[in-house]
Coordinates of C-alpha atoms in Angstrom, one line a residue:
Chain A
X205 CA 0.0 0.0 0.0
X206 CA 1.0 3.6 -0.5
X207 CA 0.9 6.3 2.2
X208 CA 1.7 10.0 2.0
X209 CA 3.7 10.6 5.1
X210 CA 2.9 14.3 4.9
X211 CA -0.7 13.3 5.7
X212 CA -0.5 9.9 7.4
X213 CA 2.2 9.7 10.0
X214 CA 1.0 6.8 12.1
X215 CA 3.3 3.8 11.8
X216 CA 2.8 1.4 14.6
X217 CA 3.5 -1.9 13.0
X218 CA 6.8 -3.8 13.4
X219 CA 8.2 -5.0 10.0
X220 CA 10.6 -7.7 9.1
X221 CA 12.5 -5.4 6.8
X222 CA 12.7 -1.6 6.5
X223 CA 14.1 -0.4 3.2
X224 CA 15.1 3.2 2.8
X225 CA 15.1 4.5 -0.8
X226 CA 13.0 3.6 -3.9
X227 CA 15.6 3.6 -6.6
X228 CA 16.4 0.4 -8.5
X229 CA 18.1 -1.0 -5.4
X230 CA 15.2 -0.3 -3.0
X231 CA 12.5 -1.4 -5.4
X232 CA 14.3 -4.6 -6.4
X233 CA 14.8 -5.6 -2.7
X234 CA 11.3 -4.7 -1.6
X235 CA 9.7 -6.8 -4.4
X236 CA 11.9 -9.7 -3.9
X237 CA 11.6 -9.8 -0.1
X238 CA 7.9 -9.3 -0.2
X239 CA 7.5 -12.2 -2.5
X240 CA 9.5 -14.3 -0.1
X241 CA 6.9 -13.6 2.6
X242 CA 8.7 -10.8 4.5
X243 CA 6.7 -7.8 5.7
X244 CA 8.4 -4.7 4.2
X245 CA 8.2 -1.0 4.9
X246 CA 9.6 1.0 2.0
X247 CA 10.5 4.6 2.6
X248 CA 10.9 7.4 0.1
X249 CA 11.9 10.9 1.1
X250 CA 10.5 12.5 -2.1
X251 CA 7.0 12.3 -3.5
X252 CA 5.5 10.3 -6.3
X253 CA 6.4 13.0 -8.8
X254 CA 9.3 15.3 -9.3
X255 CA 9.3 18.5 -7.3
X256 CA 11.8 21.4 -7.1
X257 CA 11.2 21.5 -3.3
X258 CA 12.2 17.9 -2.9
X259 CA 15.2 18.2 -5.2
X260 CA 16.5 21.1 -3.2
X261 CA 17.4 18.6 -0.4
X262 CA 20.0 17.2 -2.7
X263 CA 21.9 20.6 -2.6
X264 CA 25.5 19.5 -1.9
X265 CA 28.7 21.4 -1.3
X266 CA 31.2 20.4 -3.9
X267 CA 34.8 21.2 -3.0
X268 CA 36.7 19.0 -5.5
X269 CA 36.1 18.4 -9.1
X270 CA 32.4 19.1 -9.9
X271 CA 30.3 16.0 -10.1
X272 CA 27.0 18.0 -10.2
X273 CA 25.6 16.1 -7.3
X274 CA 22.3 18.1 -7.1
X275 CA 21.4 17.5 -10.7
X276 CA 22.6 13.9 -11.3
X277 CA 20.3 12.4 -8.7
X278 CA 16.5 12.5 -8.5
X279 CA 14.7 12.6 -5.2
X280 CA 11.3 11.0 -5.9
X281 CA 9.8 7.6 -6.3
X282 CA 12.0 5.6 -8.7
X283 CA 15.1 7.6 -7.9
X284 CA 17.6 8.1 -10.6
X285 CA 16.0 5.5 -12.8
X286 CA 13.7 8.3 -13.7
X287 CA 16.4 9.8 -16.0
X288 CA 18.9 7.1 -16.6
X289 CA 19.9 6.3 -20.2
X290 CA 19.3 2.6 -20.1
X291 CA 22.8 1.5 -21.0
X292 CA 23.5 -1.9 -19.4
X293 CA 26.7 -3.9 -19.1
X294 CA 27.5 -6.4 -16.3
X295 CA 30.7 -6.6 -14.4
X296 CA 33.2 -9.2 -15.6
X297 CA 35.1 -11.8 -13.8
X298 CA 38.2 -9.6 -14.0
X299 CA 36.4 -7.0 -11.8
X300 CA 36.6 -9.5 -9.0
X301 CA 40.2 -10.6 -9.3
X302 CA 42.2 -10.0 -6.2
X303 CA 44.1 -6.7 -6.4
X304 CA 45.2 -3.8 -4.3
X305 CA 45.0 -0.3 -5.7
X306 CA 46.0 2.8 -3.8
X307 CA 46.4 0.6 -0.8
X308 CA 42.8 -0.7 -0.9
X309 CA 41.7 -4.3 -1.6
X310 CA 39.2 -5.1 -4.4
X311 CA 36.0 -7.1 -4.0
X312 CA 35.9 -9.8 -1.3
X313 CA 33.4 -11.8 -3.3
X314 CA 33.9 -13.7 -6.5
X315 CA 32.3 -13.2 -9.9
X316 CA 30.5 -16.5 -9.5
X317 CA 28.5 -15.1 -6.6
X318 CA 26.7 -12.5 -8.7
X319 CA 26.7 -14.1 -12.1
X320 CA 23.7 -16.3 -11.3
X321 CA 21.5 -13.2 -10.9
X322 CA 22.3 -11.7 -14.3
X323 CA 19.4 -13.2 -16.1
X324 CA 16.8 -12.0 -13.6
X325 CA 18.5 -8.6 -13.4
X326 CA 18.2 -8.3 -17.2
X327 CA 14.5 -9.1 -17.0
X328 CA 13.9 -6.4 -14.4
X329 CA 15.2 -3.8 -16.8
X330 CA 13.4 -5.3 -19.8
X331 CA 16.5 -6.7 -21.6
X332 CA 16.4 -9.9 -23.6
X333 CA 18.1 -12.3 -21.3
X334 CA 18.3 -15.0 -24.0
X335 CA 20.3 -12.6 -26.2
X336 CA 22.6 -11.5 -23.5
X337 CA 25.3 -9.0 -24.3
X338 CA 26.7 -9.3 -27.8
X339 CA 29.7 -7.5 -29.3
X340 CA 28.4 -4.5 -31.1
X341 CA 30.7 -4.9 -34.1
X342 CA 33.6 -7.0 -35.4
X343 CA 36.9 -6.7 -33.7
X344 CA 38.6 -3.9 -35.5
X345 CA 41.6 -3.0 -33.4
X346 CA 44.6 -4.9 -32.2
X347 CA 44.9 -6.9 -29.0
X348 CA 44.5 -4.0 -26.6
X349 CA 40.8 -3.3 -27.3
X350 CA 37.8 -5.6 -27.9
X351 CA 34.5 -4.6 -29.4
X352 CA 32.2 -3.5 -26.5
X353 CA 29.1 -5.5 -25.7
X354 CA 26.3 -3.6 -24.0
X355 CA 22.6 -3.7 -24.2
X356 CA 20.0 -0.9 -24.0
X357 CA 17.1 -1.0 -21.6
X358 CA 14.1 1.0 -23.1
X359 CA 15.0 2.6 -20.4
X360 CA 12.9 1.1 -17.7
X361 CA 11.6 3.7 -15.4
X362 CA 11.1 1.9 -12.1
X363 CA 8.4 4.3 -11.0
X364 CA 6.3 3.6 -14.1
X365 CA 6.9 -0.1 -14.1
X366 CA 6.7 -1.0 -10.5
X367 CA 4.7 1.6 -8.6
X368 CA 1.4 -0.1 -9.1
X369 CA 2.8 -3.5 -8.1
X370 CA 4.2 -2.0 -4.9
X371 CA 0.9 -0.3 -4.2
X372 CA -1.0 -3.5 -4.5
X373 CA 1.5 -5.9 -2.9
X374 CA -0.1 -6.7 0.4
X375 CA 3.0 -7.0 2.5
X376 CA 4.7 -3.8 1.3
X377 CA 3.8 -0.5 3.0
X378 CA 5.4 2.3 1.1
X379 CA 5.6 5.7 2.8
X380 CA 6.6 8.6 0.5
X381 CA 7.5 12.1 1.6
X382 CA 9.1 10.3 4.5
X383 CA 12.7 11.4 5.1
X384 CA 14.9 9.2 7.3
X385 CA 16.8 11.4 9.8
X386 CA 18.2 9.1 12.4
X387 CA 18.7 5.4 13.1
X388 CA 18.4 4.2 16.7
X389 CA 20.7 1.5 18.0
X390 CA 20.4 -0.6 21.1
X391 CA 22.6 0.0 24.1
X392 CA 25.4 -2.2 22.7
X393 CA 25.3 -0.2 19.5
X394 CA 25.4 -3.4 17.6
X395 CA 21.7 -3.7 16.7
X396 CA 19.5 -1.2 15.0
X397 CA 16.0 -0.9 16.5
X398 CA 14.1 2.0 14.9
X399 CA 14.5 4.6 12.1
X400 CA 13.2 8.1 12.7
X401 CA 11.3 9.8 10.0
X402 CA 10.3 13.4 9.4
X403 CA 7.8 15.0 7.0
X404 CA 7.8 18.5 5.6
X405 CA 5.8 19.7 8.6
X406 CA 8.6 18.4 10.8
X407 CA 6.3 15.8 12.3
X408 CA 8.4 12.8 13.4
X409 CA 7.6 9.1 13.7
X410 CA 9.6 6.0 14.2
X411 CA 9.5 2.7 12.3
X412 CA 10.7 -0.5 14.0
X413 CA 12.0 -3.5 12.0
X414 CA 14.1 -6.5 12.4
X415 CA 16.4 -5.6 9.6
X416 CA 17.2 -2.3 7.9
X417 CA 18.5 -1.8 4.4
X418 CA 19.8 1.6 3.2
X419 CA 19.4 2.2 -0.5
X420 CA 20.1 5.9 -0.7
X421 CA 22.9 6.1 -3.3
X422 CA 26.5 6.9 -3.2
X423 CA 26.2 10.4 -1.7
X424 CA 23.1 10.2 0.5
X425 CA 24.0 6.8 2.2
X426 CA 27.2 8.1 3.8
X427 CA 25.5 11.4 4.5
X428 CA 22.8 9.6 6.4
X429 CA 25.2 7.4 8.4
X430 CA 27.4 10.4 9.3
X431 CA 24.4 12.3 10.4
X432 CA 23.3 9.5 12.7
X433 CA 25.6 10.8 15.4
X434 CA 23.3 11.1 18.5
X435 CA 24.7 7.8 19.9
X436 CA 28.0 7.5 18.1
X437 CA 29.7 10.8 17.5
X438 CA 31.4 9.9 14.3
X439 CA 28.3 8.3 12.9
X440 CA 27.1 4.7 12.4
X441 CA 29.5 2.2 10.8
X442 CA 32.3 4.8 10.9
X443 CA 34.6 3.5 13.6
X444 CA 37.5 3.5 11.2
X445 CA 36.6 6.7 9.3
X446 CA 35.7 4.8 6.1
X447 CA 32.1 6.1 5.7
X448 CA 32.1 8.4 2.7
X449 CA 35.6 7.6 1.5
X450 CA 36.5 6.3 -1.9
X451 CA 33.8 8.2 -3.8
X452 CA 34.2 7.0 -7.4
X453 CA 32.7 8.2 -10.6
X454 CA 33.2 7.0 -14.2
X455 CA 35.4 9.4 -16.0
X456 CA 34.2 11.1 -19.1
X457 CA 37.4 12.3 -20.7
X458 CA 37.5 14.4 -23.9
X459 CA 40.4 12.3 -25.1
X460 CA 40.6 13.8 -28.6
X461 CA 39.1 13.7 -32.0
X462 CA 39.6 11.5 -35.1
X463 CA 39.4 11.2 -38.8
X464 CA 38.2 8.0 -40.5
X465 CA 40.2 6.9 -43.5
X466 CA 36.9 5.7 -45.1
X467 CA 34.0 7.8 -44.1
X468 CA 31.6 5.6 -45.9
X469 CA 32.3 2.4 -44.1
X470 CA 32.1 3.1 -40.4
X471 CA 29.8 5.1 -38.1
X472 CA 30.0 4.7 -34.4
X473 CA 32.4 2.4 -32.8
X474 CA 32.6 1.1 -29.2
X475 CA 35.6 -0.4 -27.6
X476 CA 36.5 -2.0 -24.3
X477 CA 40.1 -2.3 -23.1
X478 CA 41.3 -5.9 -23.0
X479 CA 42.3 -7.4 -19.7
X480 CA 45.8 -8.3 -20.8
X481 CA 46.4 -4.7 -22.0
X482 CA 45.3 -3.4 -18.6
X483 CA 47.3 -5.8 -16.5
X484 CA 50.4 -5.3 -18.6
X485 CA 50.1 -1.6 -18.1
X486 CA 48.9 -1.7 -14.5
X487 CA 45.9 0.5 -15.3
X488 CA 42.1 0.5 -14.9
X489 CA 39.3 -0.4 -17.2
X490 CA 38.0 1.8 -20.0
X491 CA 35.1 1.9 -22.4
X492 CA 35.6 4.1 -25.5
X493 CA 33.0 5.5 -27.8
X494 CA 34.0 6.9 -31.2
X495 CA 31.4 8.6 -33.3
X496 CA 30.9 11.3 -35.8
X497 CA 29.3 14.5 -34.5
X498 CA 26.0 15.1 -36.2
X499 CA 25.1 18.4 -34.7
X500 CA 26.3 20.9 -32.2
X501 CA 25.0 20.3 -28.7
X502 CA 24.7 22.7 -25.9
X503 CA 22.9 22.6 -22.6
X504 CA 21.3 25.0 -20.3
X505 CA 19.0 28.0 -20.7
X506 CA 21.3 29.8 -23.1
X507 CA 21.9 26.8 -25.3
X508 CA 20.5 28.7 -28.3
X509 CA 23.1 31.4 -28.0
X510 CA 25.9 28.9 -27.3
X511 CA 24.9 26.9 -30.4
X512 CA 24.9 30.1 -32.5
X513 CA 28.4 31.0 -31.6
X514 CA 29.7 27.4 -31.8
X515 CA 28.3 27.2 -35.4
X516 CA 30.1 30.4 -36.3
X517 CA 33.3 29.0 -34.9
X518 CA 32.9 25.8 -36.9
X519 CA 32.1 27.6 -40.2
X520 CA 35.1 29.9 -39.7
X521 CA 37.3 26.9 -38.9
X522 CA 38.4 28.5 -35.6
X523 CA 36.9 25.9 -33.2
X524 CA 40.4 25.0 -32.1
X525 CA 41.0 28.5 -30.9
X526 CA 37.9 28.8 -28.7
X527 CA 38.2 25.4 -26.9
X528 CA 39.4 27.4 -23.8
X529 CA 35.9 28.9 -23.7
X530 CA 33.9 25.7 -24.4
X531 CA 35.0 22.2 -25.3
X532 CA 33.0 21.1 -28.3
X533 CA 33.3 19.3 -31.6
X534 CA 31.9 20.5 -35.0
X535 CA 29.5 18.5 -37.1
X536 CA 31.4 15.9 -39.2
X537 CA 34.3 15.7 -36.7
X538 CA 35.0 12.4 -35.0
X539 CA 34.5 12.6 -31.3
X540 CA 35.9 10.3 -28.7
X541 CA 34.0 9.7 -25.4
X542 CA 35.0 7.6 -22.5
X543 CA 33.6 5.8 -19.5
X544 CA 36.8 5.1 -17.6
X545 CA 37.1 3.3 -14.3
X546 CA 38.2 5.5 -11.4
X547 CA 40.3 3.7 -8.8
X548 CA 39.3 3.7 -5.1
X549 CA 40.9 6.7 -3.5
X550 CA 40.7 7.5 0.2
X551 CA 40.9 11.3 -0.5
X552 CA 37.9 11.3 -2.8
X553 CA 35.1 11.4 -0.3
X554 CA 31.8 12.5 1.0
X555 CA 31.8 14.3 4.4
X556 CA 29.3 16.6 6.1
X557 CA 29.0 20.3 5.5
X558 CA 28.3 22.8 8.2
X559 CA 25.1 23.9 6.4
X560 CA 21.9 22.1 7.3
X561 CA 18.7 21.3 5.5
X562 CA 15.2 22.0 6.7
X563 CA 15.2 18.8 8.7
X564 CA 18.3 19.9 10.7
X565 CA 20.5 17.4 8.9
X566 CA 23.9 18.5 7.8
X567 CA 24.2 18.6 4.1
X568 CA 26.7 16.5 2.2
X569 CA 30.1 17.9 1.1
X570 CA 31.6 16.1 -1.9
X571 CA 35.3 16.2 -2.6
X572 CA 35.7 14.3 -5.9
X573 CA 39.4 13.7 -6.8
X574 CA 41.2 11.3 -9.1
X575 CA 44.6 9.8 -8.3
X576 CA 47.8 9.3 -10.3
X577 CA 46.7 5.8 -11.1
X578 CA 43.7 7.2 -12.9
X579 CA 45.8 9.7 -14.8
X580 CA 48.1 6.9 -16.0
X581 CA 45.0 4.9 -17.0
X582 CA 43.7 7.8 -19.1
X583 CA 47.0 8.6 -20.8
X584 CA 48.1 5.0 -21.6
X585 CA 44.6 4.1 -22.8
X586 CA 44.5 7.1 -25.2
X587 CA 47.9 6.5 -26.7
X588 CA 47.2 2.8 -27.2
X589 CA 43.9 3.5 -28.8
X590 CA 45.5 6.1 -31.2
X591 CA 48.2 3.7 -32.2
X592 CA 45.9 0.7 -32.8
X593 CA 43.3 2.8 -34.6
X594 CA 46.1 3.9 -37.0
X595 CA 47.6 0.4 -37.3
X596 CA 44.2 -1.1 -38.1
X597 CA 44.0 1.3 -41.1
X598 CA 40.8 2.9 -39.7
X599 CA 42.1 6.5 -39.6
X600 CA 44.0 8.9 -37.4
X601 CA 43.4 10.1 -33.8
X602 CA 44.4 13.5 -32.5
X603 CA 44.8 13.2 -28.8
X604 CA 44.1 16.0 -26.4
X605 CA 47.1 18.0 -25.3
X606 CA 47.0 16.6 -21.7
X607 CA 47.4 13.1 -23.0
X608 CA 51.0 13.7 -24.2
X609 CA 52.0 16.5 -21.8
X610 CA 51.9 15.4 -18.2
X611 CA 52.3 19.0 -17.1
X612 CA 48.8 19.8 -18.3
X613 CA 45.9 18.9 -16.0
X614 CA 43.6 16.2 -17.4
X615 CA 40.2 17.4 -18.2
X616 CA 37.4 15.0 -17.2
X617 CA 33.7 15.0 -16.6
X618 CA 31.2 12.7 -14.8
X619 CA 28.7 10.0 -15.7
X620 CA 26.3 10.5 -12.8
X621 CA 27.5 7.2 -11.3
X622 CA 28.2 7.6 -7.6
X623 CA 30.0 4.6 -6.2
X624 CA 32.2 3.3 -3.4
X625 CA 31.4 5.4 -0.4
X626 CA 30.4 2.5 1.8
X627 CA 32.6 0.0 0.1
X628 CA 32.6 -3.7 0.6
X629 CA 35.6 -5.3 2.3
X630 CA 36.3 -8.2 4.7
X631 CA 38.1 -5.7 6.9
X632 CA 36.3 -2.9 8.7
X633 CA 39.5 -0.9 8.3
X634 CA 39.2 -1.0 4.5
X635 CA 35.4 -0.8 4.1
X636 CA 32.0 -0.2 5.6
X637 CA 30.1 -3.3 4.7
X638 CA 31.1 -7.0 4.7
X639 CA 30.7 -9.5 1.9
X640 CA 27.0 -9.7 2.6
X641 CA 26.5 -6.0 2.5
X642 CA 26.1 -5.9 6.2
X643 CA 27.5 -2.8 8.0
X644 CA 30.5 -3.8 10.0
X645 CA 29.7 -3.8 13.7
X646 CA 25.9 -3.6 13.3
X647 CA 24.2 -7.0 13.1
X648 CA 21.0 -6.1 11.3
X649 CA 21.9 -3.0 9.1
X650 CA 22.6 -3.5 5.4
X651 CA 23.4 -1.3 2.5
X652 CA 22.5 -1.8 -1.1
X653 CA 23.4 0.1 -4.2
X654 CA 26.5 1.4 -5.9
X655 CA 27.8 2.8 -2.6
X656 CA 29.0 -0.7 -1.7
X657 CA 31.1 -1.1 -4.8
X658 CA 34.7 -1.9 -4.0
X659 CA 35.7 -1.1 -7.6
X660 CA 33.7 0.7 -10.3
X661 CA 34.5 -1.3 -13.4
X662 CA 33.9 0.4 -16.7
X663 CA 30.2 -0.3 -17.1
X664 CA 27.0 1.5 -16.1
X665 CA 26.3 0.5 -12.5
X666 CA 22.6 -0.5 -12.8
X667 CA 23.2 -4.1 -13.8
X668 CA 25.6 -4.9 -10.9
X669 CA 23.4 -2.9 -8.5
X670 CA 20.4 -5.1 -9.3
X671 CA 22.5 -8.3 -9.2
X672 CA 23.9 -7.5 -5.8
X673 CA 20.4 -6.7 -4.5
X674 CA 19.1 -10.0 -5.7
X675 CA 22.0 -11.7 -4.0
X676 CA 21.3 -9.7 -0.8
X677 CA 17.6 -10.5 -0.9
X678 CA 18.4 -14.2 -1.0
X679 CA 20.8 -13.8 1.9
X680 CA 18.2 -12.0 4.0
X681 CA 15.1 -14.0 3.1
Chain B
X44 CA 32.0 72.1 -26.6
X45 CA 31.9 74.5 -29.6
X46 CA 28.4 75.4 -30.5
X47 CA 28.9 74.4 -34.1
X48 CA 29.6 70.8 -33.1
X49 CA 26.8 68.6 -31.7
X50 CA 27.5 65.9 -29.2
X51 CA 26.6 63.2 -31.8
X52 CA 29.0 64.6 -34.4
X53 CA 31.8 64.7 -31.8
X54 CA 31.4 61.0 -30.8
X55 CA 31.0 59.9 -34.4
X56 CA 34.2 61.6 -35.3
X57 CA 36.0 60.2 -32.3
X58 CA 34.9 56.7 -33.3
X59 CA 36.0 57.1 -36.9
X60 CA 39.4 58.4 -35.9
X61 CA 40.0 55.5 -33.5
X62 CA 38.5 52.8 -35.8
X63 CA 40.4 53.8 -39.0
X64 CA 43.9 52.7 -37.9
X65 CA 42.4 49.3 -36.8
X66 CA 40.7 48.9 -40.1
X67 CA 43.9 49.8 -42.0
X68 CA 45.9 47.4 -39.8
X69 CA 44.0 44.4 -41.3
X70 CA 45.8 45.0 -44.6
X71 CA 49.1 43.7 -43.5
X72 CA 51.8 43.1 -46.1
X73 CA 52.6 39.4 -45.9
X74 CA 56.0 38.5 -44.5
X75 CA 58.6 37.0 -46.8
X76 CA 58.3 33.2 -46.5
X77 CA 61.1 31.5 -44.5
X78 CA 63.5 29.1 -46.2
X79 CA 62.5 25.5 -45.7
X80 CA 65.7 24.7 -44.0
X81 CA 64.9 27.1 -41.2
X82 CA 62.8 25.1 -38.7
X83 CA 60.3 27.1 -36.7
X84 CA 60.8 26.3 -33.0
X85 CA 57.1 26.4 -32.6
X86 CA 56.8 23.5 -35.1
X87 CA 59.3 21.5 -33.1
X88 CA 57.3 21.9 -30.0
X89 CA 54.4 20.3 -31.7
X90 CA 56.3 17.1 -32.3
X91 CA 56.1 14.5 -29.6
X92 CA 58.0 11.3 -29.7
X93 CA 55.8 8.4 -28.5
X94 CA 57.8 5.3 -29.1
X95 CA 60.0 3.7 -31.8
X96 CA 57.0 3.4 -34.2
X97 CA 54.9 6.4 -33.5
X98 CA 55.2 10.2 -33.2
X99 CA 52.6 12.9 -32.6
X100 CA 52.3 16.0 -34.7
X101 CA 50.2 18.6 -32.9
X102 CA 48.4 15.7 -31.2
X103 CA 47.9 13.7 -34.4
X104 CA 49.3 10.2 -33.6
X105 CA 51.1 9.0 -36.8
X106 CA 53.4 6.1 -37.6
X107 CA 57.0 7.3 -38.1
X108 CA 57.3 5.3 -41.3
X109 CA 54.6 7.4 -42.9
X110 CA 56.6 10.5 -42.1
X111 CA 59.7 9.2 -43.8
X112 CA 58.3 7.0 -46.5
X113 CA 54.9 8.7 -47.0
X114 CA 51.5 7.2 -46.7
X115 CA 51.0 4.0 -48.8

């Protein structure tokens, strides 16, 4: 059933599971656990529709590289699935190989522990599980890059697809406009007992459950844990100062441009760095898109004016000289885009700002940084791509100046993939959750979503998020 | 300001006087071309050695053999 917590604030029932957040992780878990017979209370801070007032709560101080945290997330039922692109690719076995990067271990679980859930995860986002993930084109380059293999969800909007099911599922009570503001622990601090909620009128209620699962995303999950400081001053699950650390994004690097030798034969190409290439170079994964620009794109309220001046620059052949104002490609040019794995990095992190929201909760402060490991990944990948593209007779790549000159700062953007801030590790000194996504030190508190990622891979996170949730649901049920 | 000159005329004349040198400056007599044997240091800065097989010219990654033997 659905309840508007701005209107109905009475919650007296004790539930088997309390799930906080209605993005793909929260919805997947609630459906799965309810079907297994568990009584579920599902909490959503936003409403059933988008609202500016709700979105304002995602205001976030950003002191490192800008990851646009307010605009890349959505605070209403369905979460960020309400604007994702639908691109899906699962993790590979190499993502789970034992490794230490920047002093941090990789995943403590094996690929075989999430692979069984791939088929069901594909069906959840309306992919053809029989077809799987097929290479998009023939192998065109040398041994350093394979053809990429991803599939496109329609994209599935979890709100549109699953809201009605959740409303009518008899053992799910979903409260929207219900913001979680604190988690009560018992006297030992090892067992969560109740979660405290607030609505916009600042009316509070508590919900008791046997188990709690936080599905708030890579920024809001650590923010919530750090704000739960009434009983433990550094926040819950944070005895070793790991909550919020290792914020990872996927790196969108303007690596350069290219010319095809034969413009009639090829259109868009997608490549994925081969495992042998990466291990030989000691670098992370990368996913490269090469395509011909069809038209100028600009964003924002002044996009018409931006497009006007960009078109003038292209027609006057001076686009090179105005890149310091705006980085763009002219129609007909070959553009290279990337989705590059960022390594876990303790200095890239979410902490709390001094500013508070209307619920009295400190806002998040994001300090997004990349490490020398990531810079090496970017440069070596770009050079290898340029060489093999030429050797394959496909054409020529012009790499950006920062690829060849290490004195120039690397330019990079984001992909709206927030990962790693409550990372999985066998050790509570290197992570926040254990191999079963349980918070170290709290027996009945779990976290689901991309915040538990130990590494980010080079794929959109939705598929592994859902696979891990299905695995967690089986563990809890 | 003299009574015979309006404010509009004054500013128009001022604009014409300052704009004319700029307009004339666009018609620059081209410099004598440099001999080919004289390498521009700016060109050298745009060459980056990558490895034994590849070089980058202003960012364009090219095989060294095509620089010496030409494109096949």
